[in-house]
């Protein structure tokens, strides 16, 4: 049953405006507790809205180019 629910999370969170890569990143951690999963998705979504997230993204991209 858990596998069924996890497979449908992209659609559920996408309808709520959450980026698909956010869901994929949280799922890649192996989280299986629905409450924990939801909290982690909320935390990553909140972080992505911060200026620090953009600065980190730029820094990672710059180091990948070098």
mmCIF file of N, CA, C and O in Angstrom:
data_model
loop_
_atom_site.group_PDB
_atom_site.id
_atom_site.type_symbol
_atom_site.label_atom_id
_atom_site.label_comp_id
_atom_site.label_asym_id
_atom_site.label_seq_id
_atom_site.Cartn_x
_atom_site.Cartn_y
_atom_site.Cartn_z
ATOM 1 N N UNK A 1 0.816 -1.189 0.000
ATOM 2 C CA UNK A 1 0.000 0.000 0.000
ATOM 3 C C UNK A 1 0.865 1.261 0.000
ATOM 4 O O UNK A 1 0.545 2.227 -0.659
ATOM 5 N N UNK A 2 1.966 1.235 0.761
ATOM 6 C CA UNK A 2 2.851 2.398 0.823
ATOM 7 C C UNK A 2 3.417 2.727 -0.556
ATOM 8 O O UNK A 2 3.472 3.885 -0.950
ATOM 9 N N UNK A 3 3.806 1.702 -1.310
ATOM 10 C CA UNK A 3 4.348 1.925 -2.655
ATOM 11 C C UNK A 3 3.310 2.629 -3.539
ATOM 12 O O UNK A 3 3.652 3.531 -4.301
ATOM 13 N N UNK A 4 2.068 2.244 -3.414
ATOM 14 C CA UNK A 4 0.979 2.858 -4.176
ATOM 15 C C UNK A 4 0.881 4.352 -3.856
ATOM 16 O O UNK A 4 0.773 5.194 -4.750
ATOM 17 N N UNK A 5 0.934 4.684 -2.582
ATOM 18 C CA UNK A 5 0.829 6.082 -2.148
ATOM 19 C C UNK A 5 2.043 6.873 -2.628
ATOM 20 O O UNK A 5 1.903 7.982 -3.167
ATOM 21 N N UNK A 6 3.238 6.323 -2.451
ATOM 22 C CA UNK A 6 4.460 7.030 -2.840
ATOM 23 C C UNK A 6 4.503 7.322 -4.336
ATOM 24 O O UNK A 6 4.989 8.373 -4.756
ATOM 25 N N UNK A 7 3.975 6.416 -5.142
ATOM 26 C CA UNK A 7 3.964 6.610 -6.597
ATOM 27 C C UNK A 7 3.073 7.779 -7.010
ATOM 28 O O UNK A 7 3.267 8.367 -8.061
ATOM 29 N N UNK A 8 2.113 8.126 -6.201
ATOM 30 C CA UNK A 8 1.157 9.178 -6.552
ATOM 31 C C UNK A 8 1.452 10.527 -5.916
ATOM 32 O O UNK A 8 0.739 11.489 -6.123
ATOM 33 N N UNK A 9 2.528 10.597 -5.194
ATOM 34 C CA UNK A 9 2.842 11.843 -4.499
ATOM 35 C C UNK A 9 3.184 12.991 -5.441
ATOM 36 O O UNK A 9 2.880 14.137 -5.149
ATOM 37 N N UNK A 10 3.848 12.700 -6.562
ATOM 38 C CA UNK A 10 4.172 13.769 -7.513
ATOM 39 C C UNK A 10 2.924 14.532 -7.916
ATOM 40 O O UNK A 10 2.904 15.763 -7.899
ATOM 41 N N UNK A 11 1.890 13.814 -8.283
ATOM 42 C CA UNK A 11 0.647 14.454 -8.697
ATOM 43 C C UNK A 11 -0.018 15.222 -7.568
ATOM 44 O O UNK A 11 -0.484 16.345 -7.758
ATOM 45 N N UNK A 12 -0.037 14.623 -6.397
ATOM 46 C CA UNK A 12 -0.653 15.260 -5.226
ATOM 47 C C UNK A 12 0.028 16.589 -4.908
ATOM 48 O O UNK A 12 -0.628 17.611 -4.746
ATOM 49 N N UNK A 13 1.349 16.558 -4.818
ATOM 50 C CA UNK A 13 2.067 17.787 -4.462
ATOM 51 C C UNK A 13 2.133 18.766 -5.626
ATOM 52 O O UNK A 13 2.137 19.976 -5.428
ATOM 53 N N UNK A 14 2.165 18.267 -6.843
ATOM 54 C CA UNK A 14 2.168 19.144 -8.012
ATOM 55 C C UNK A 14 0.897 19.993 -8.048
ATOM 56 O O UNK A 14 0.942 21.188 -8.355
ATOM 57 N N UNK A 15 -0.236 19.383 -7.708
ATOM 58 C CA UNK A 15 -1.503 20.125 -7.651
ATOM 59 C C UNK A 15 -1.474 21.208 -6.584
ATOM 60 O O UNK A 15 -2.243 22.157 -6.635
ATOM 61 N N UNK A 16 -0.587 21.078 -5.628
ATOM 62 C CA UNK A 16 -0.454 22.053 -4.545
ATOM 63 C C UNK A 16 0.700 23.017 -4.769
ATOM 64 O O UNK A 16 1.085 23.753 -3.869
ATOM 65 N N UNK A 17 1.282 22.983 -5.972
ATOM 66 C CA UNK A 17 2.314 23.944 -6.336
ATOM 67 C C UNK A 17 3.727 23.576 -5.917
ATOM 68 O O UNK A 17 4.628 24.412 -5.976
ATOM 69 N N UNK A 18 3.946 22.339 -5.507
ATOM 70 C CA UNK A 18 5.281 21.896 -5.090
ATOM 71 C C UNK A 18 6.021 21.365 -6.315
ATOM 72 O O UNK A 18 5.460 20.606 -7.109
ATOM 73 N N UNK A 19 7.274 21.770 -6.457
ATOM 74 C CA UNK A 19 8.087 21.326 -7.596
ATOM 75 C C UNK A 19 8.317 19.812 -7.540
ATOM 76 O O UNK A 19 8.542 19.247 -6.469
ATOM 77 N N UNK A 20 8.269 19.179 -8.709
ATOM 78 C CA UNK A 20 8.471 17.729 -8.788
ATOM 79 C C UNK A 20 9.839 17.314 -8.269
ATOM 80 O O UNK A 20 9.975 16.263 -7.647
ATOM 81 N N UNK A 21 10.863 18.144 -8.516
ATOM 82 C CA UNK A 21 12.199 17.760 -8.045
ATOM 83 C C UNK A 21 12.315 17.847 -6.525
ATOM 84 O O UNK A 21 13.142 17.162 -5.925
ATOM 85 N N UNK A 22 11.466 18.636 -5.885
ATOM 86 C CA UNK A 22 11.432 18.671 -4.425
ATOM 87 C C UNK A 22 10.920 17.339 -3.894
ATOM 88 O O UNK A 22 11.514 16.742 -2.990
ATOM 89 N N UNK A 23 9.848 16.846 -4.466
ATOM 90 C CA UNK A 23 9.286 15.562 -4.055
ATOM 91 C C UNK A 23 10.304 14.456 -4.309
ATOM 92 O O UNK A 23 10.552 13.612 -3.447
ATOM 93 N N UNK A 24 10.928 14.466 -5.472
ATOM 94 C CA UNK A 24 11.914 13.441 -5.812
ATOM 95 C C UNK A 24 13.096 13.470 -4.845
ATOM 96 O O UNK A 24 13.590 12.419 -4.425
ATOM 97 N N UNK A 25 13.540 14.664 -4.476
ATOM 98 C CA UNK A 25 14.674 14.785 -3.552
ATOM 99 C C UNK A 25 14.325 14.207 -2.188
ATOM 100 O O UNK A 25 15.128 13.478 -1.591
ATOM 101 N N UNK A 26 13.139 14.500 -1.699
ATOM 102 C CA UNK A 26 12.740 13.984 -0.386
ATOM 103 C C UNK A 26 12.556 12.471 -0.447
ATOM 104 O O UNK A 26 13.006 11.744 0.447
ATOM 105 N N UNK A 27 11.941 11.976 -1.503
ATOM 106 C CA UNK A 27 11.756 10.534 -1.638
ATOM 107 C C UNK A 27 13.086 9.803 -1.758
ATOM 108 O O UNK A 27 13.223 8.670 -1.292
ATOM 109 N N UNK A 28 14.077 10.441 -2.355
ATOM 110 C CA UNK A 28 15.377 9.792 -2.527
ATOM 111 C C UNK A 28 16.081 9.549 -1.195
ATOM 112 O O UNK A 28 17.003 8.738 -1.112
ATOM 113 N N UNK A 29 15.635 10.215 -0.148
ATOM 114 C CA UNK A 29 16.199 10.011 1.198
ATOM 115 C C UNK A 29 15.666 8.745 1.853
ATOM 116 O O UNK A 29 16.123 8.376 2.930
ATOM 117 N N UNK A 30 14.688 8.120 1.231
ATOM 118 C CA UNK A 30 14.129 6.888 1.769
ATOM 119 C C UNK A 30 13.059 7.090 2.831
ATOM 120 O O UNK A 30 12.756 6.172 3.587
ATOM 121 N N UNK A 31 12.477 8.258 2.881
ATOM 122 C CA UNK A 31 11.436 8.555 3.868
ATOM 123 C C UNK A 31 10.186 7.745 3.518
ATOM 124 O O UNK A 31 9.743 7.733 2.374
ATOM 125 N N UNK A 32 9.633 7.075 4.515
ATOM 126 C CA UNK A 32 8.421 6.283 4.286
ATOM 127 C C UNK A 32 7.281 6.680 5.207
ATOM 128 O O UNK A 32 6.151 6.254 5.000
ATOM 129 N N UNK A 33 7.538 7.509 6.202
ATOM 130 C CA UNK A 33 6.495 7.971 7.107
ATOM 131 C C UNK A 33 5.798 9.167 6.460
ATOM 132 O O UNK A 33 6.430 10.189 6.215
ATOM 133 N N UNK A 34 4.497 9.059 6.159
ATOM 134 C CA UNK A 34 3.792 10.145 5.468
ATOM 135 C C UNK A 34 3.887 11.506 6.164
ATOM 136 O O UNK A 34 4.030 12.530 5.512
ATOM 137 N N UNK A 35 3.822 11.527 7.497
ATOM 138 C CA UNK A 35 3.908 12.804 8.226
ATOM 139 C C UNK A 35 5.304 13.404 8.091
ATOM 140 O O UNK A 35 5.456 14.607 7.874
ATOM 141 N N UNK A 36 6.320 12.560 8.214
ATOM 142 C CA UNK A 36 7.698 13.012 8.068
ATOM 143 C C UNK A 36 7.941 13.507 6.639
ATOM 144 O O UNK A 36 8.571 14.538 6.422
ATOM 145 N N UNK A 37 7.419 12.773 5.690
ATOM 146 C CA UNK A 37 7.557 13.144 4.283
ATOM 147 C C UNK A 37 6.964 14.518 4.028
ATOM 148 O O UNK A 37 7.597 15.375 3.402
ATOM 149 N N UNK A 38 5.773 14.751 4.540
ATOM 150 C CA UNK A 38 5.098 16.031 4.336
ATOM 151 C C UNK A 38 5.885 17.171 4.985
ATOM 152 O O UNK A 38 6.041 18.239 4.395
ATOM 153 N N UNK A 39 6.410 16.948 6.183
ATOM 154 C CA UNK A 39 7.204 17.986 6.856
ATOM 155 C C UNK A 39 8.479 18.298 6.081
ATOM 156 O O UNK A 39 8.876 19.457 5.961
ATOM 157 N N UNK A 40 9.111 17.261 5.572
ATOM 158 C CA UNK A 40 10.348 17.479 4.807
ATOM 159 C C UNK A 40 10.069 18.235 3.504
ATOM 160 O O UNK A 40 10.828 19.117 3.117
ATOM 161 N N UNK A 41 8.995 17.879 2.835
ATOM 162 C CA UNK A 41 8.629 18.577 1.599
ATOM 163 C C UNK A 41 8.326 20.037 1.906
ATOM 164 O O UNK A 41 8.755 20.937 1.173
ATOM 165 N N UNK A 42 7.628 20.297 2.984
ATOM 166 C CA UNK A 42 7.336 21.681 3.380
ATOM 167 C C UNK A 42 8.623 22.435 3.694
ATOM 168 O O UNK A 42 8.782 23.604 3.317
ATOM 169 N N UNK A 43 9.556 21.784 4.366
ATOM 170 C CA UNK A 43 10.822 22.433 4.720
ATOM 171 C C UNK A 43 11.654 22.752 3.482
ATOM 172 O O UNK A 43 12.207 23.854 3.360
ATOM 173 N N UNK A 44 11.748 21.817 2.555
ATOM 174 C CA UNK A 44 12.517 22.062 1.330
ATOM 175 C C UNK A 44 11.854 23.157 0.508
ATOM 176 O O UNK A 44 12.537 24.043 -0.025
ATOM 177 N N UNK A 45 10.547 23.138 0.419
ATOM 178 C CA UNK A 45 9.821 24.171 -0.329
ATOM 179 C C UNK A 45 10.059 25.543 0.294
ATOM 180 O O UNK A 45 10.299 26.523 -0.423
ATOM 181 N N UNK A 46 10.021 25.622 1.609
ATOM 182 C CA UNK A 46 10.269 26.904 2.290
ATOM 183 C C UNK A 46 11.706 27.365 2.063
ATOM 184 O O UNK A 46 11.951 28.554 1.818
ATOM 185 N N UNK A 47 12.659 26.449 2.140
ATOM 186 C CA UNK A 47 14.057 26.815 1.914
ATOM 187 C C UNK A 47 14.266 27.338 0.498
ATOM 188 O O UNK A 47 14.974 28.321 0.292
ATOM 189 N N UNK A 48 13.648 26.689 -0.473
ATOM 190 C CA UNK A 48 13.830 27.095 -1.874
ATOM 191 C C UNK A 48 13.348 28.524 -2.128
ATOM 192 O O UNK A 48 13.787 29.158 -3.086
ATOM 193 N N UNK A 49 12.472 29.024 -1.275
ATOM 194 C CA UNK A 49 11.955 30.389 -1.436
ATOM 195 C C UNK A 49 12.900 31.431 -0.845
ATOM 196 O O UNK A 49 12.723 32.630 -1.086
ATOM 197 N N UNK A 50 13.904 31.006 -0.095
ATOM 198 C CA UNK A 50 14.839 31.938 0.540
ATOM 199 C C UNK A 50 15.922 32.407 -0.432
ATOM 200 O O UNK A 50 16.336 31.649 -1.304
ATOM 201 N N UNK A 51 16.408 33.632 -0.259
ATOM 202 C CA UNK A 51 17.523 34.110 -1.085
ATOM 203 C C UNK A 51 18.766 33.221 -0.937
ATOM 204 O O UNK A 51 19.522 33.049 -1.887
ATOM 205 N N UNK A 52 18.960 32.652 0.224
ATOM 206 C CA UNK A 52 20.117 31.779 0.450
ATOM 207 C C UNK A 52 20.092 30.559 -0.470
ATOM 208 O O UNK A 52 21.140 30.065 -0.886
ATOM 209 N N UNK A 53 18.916 30.085 -0.793
ATOM 210 C CA UNK A 53 18.801 28.928 -1.688
ATOM 211 C C UNK A 53 19.294 29.283 -3.080
ATOM 212 O O UNK A 53 20.005 28.499 -3.718
ATOM 213 N N UNK A 54 18.935 30.445 -3.548
ATOM 214 C CA UNK A 54 19.396 30.884 -4.871
ATOM 215 C C UNK A 54 20.907 31.073 -4.875
ATOM 216 O O UNK A 54 21.592 30.690 -5.823
ATOM 217 N N UNK A 55 21.445 31.655 -3.818
ATOM 218 C CA UNK A 55 22.897 31.847 -3.720
ATOM 219 C C UNK A 55 23.611 30.497 -3.718
ATOM 220 O O UNK A 55 24.640 30.328 -4.385
ATOM 221 N N UNK A 56 23.076 29.530 -3.000
ATOM 222 C CA UNK A 56 23.659 28.196 -2.965
ATOM 223 C C UNK A 56 23.605 27.549 -4.337
ATOM 224 O O UNK A 56 24.583 26.957 -4.797
ATOM 225 N N UNK A 57 22.473 27.678 -5.019
ATOM 226 C CA UNK A 57 22.316 27.121 -6.359
ATOM 227 C C UNK A 57 23.338 27.723 -7.317
ATOM 228 O O UNK A 57 23.970 27.013 -8.101
ATOM 229 N N UNK A 58 23.532 29.031 -7.251
ATOM 230 C CA UNK A 58 24.508 29.692 -8.120
ATOM 231 C C UNK A 58 25.917 29.222 -7.818
ATOM 232 O O UNK A 58 26.721 29.008 -8.730
ATOM 233 N N UNK A 59 26.220 29.050 -6.554
ATOM 234 C CA UNK A 59 27.554 28.611 -6.163
ATOM 235 C C UNK A 59 27.832 27.189 -6.652
ATOM 236 O O UNK A 59 28.920 26.875 -7.110
ATOM 237 N N UNK A 60 26.845 26.330 -6.534
ATOM 238 C CA UNK A 60 27.003 24.957 -7.012
ATOM 239 C C UNK A 60 27.185 24.942 -8.523
ATOM 240 O O UNK A 60 28.041 24.234 -9.052
ATOM 241 N N UNK A 61 26.384 25.724 -9.228
ATOM 242 C CA UNK A 61 26.507 25.794 -10.682
ATOM 243 C C UNK A 61 27.871 26.339 -11.110
ATOM 244 O O UNK A 61 28.466 25.857 -12.074
ATOM 245 N N UNK A 62 28.362 27.330 -10.390
ATOM 246 C CA UNK A 62 29.664 27.916 -10.729
ATOM 247 C C UNK A 62 30.789 26.900 -10.516
ATOM 248 O O UNK A 62 31.717 26.814 -11.327
ATOM 249 N N UNK A 63 30.693 26.122 -9.460
ATOM 250 C CA UNK A 63 31.744 25.138 -9.207
ATOM 251 C C UNK A 63 31.657 23.973 -10.185
ATOM 252 O O UNK A 63 32.660 23.355 -10.499
ATOM 253 N N UNK A 64 30.479 23.682 -10.687
ATOM 254 C CA UNK A 64 30.326 22.609 -11.676
ATOM 255 C C UNK A 64 30.894 23.008 -13.026
ATOM 256 O O UNK A 64 31.384 22.156 -13.775
ATOM 257 N N UNK A 65 30.861 24.297 -13.325
ATOM 258 C CA UNK A 65 31.381 24.794 -14.599
ATOM 259 C C UNK A 65 32.905 24.822 -14.600
ATOM 260 O O UNK A 65 33.550 24.559 -15.593
ATOM 261 N N UNK A 66 33.494 25.105 -13.446
ATOM 262 C CA UNK A 66 34.961 25.230 -13.339
ATOM 263 C C UNK A 66 35.652 23.916 -13.549
ATOM 264 O O UNK A 66 35.302 22.889 -13.292
#
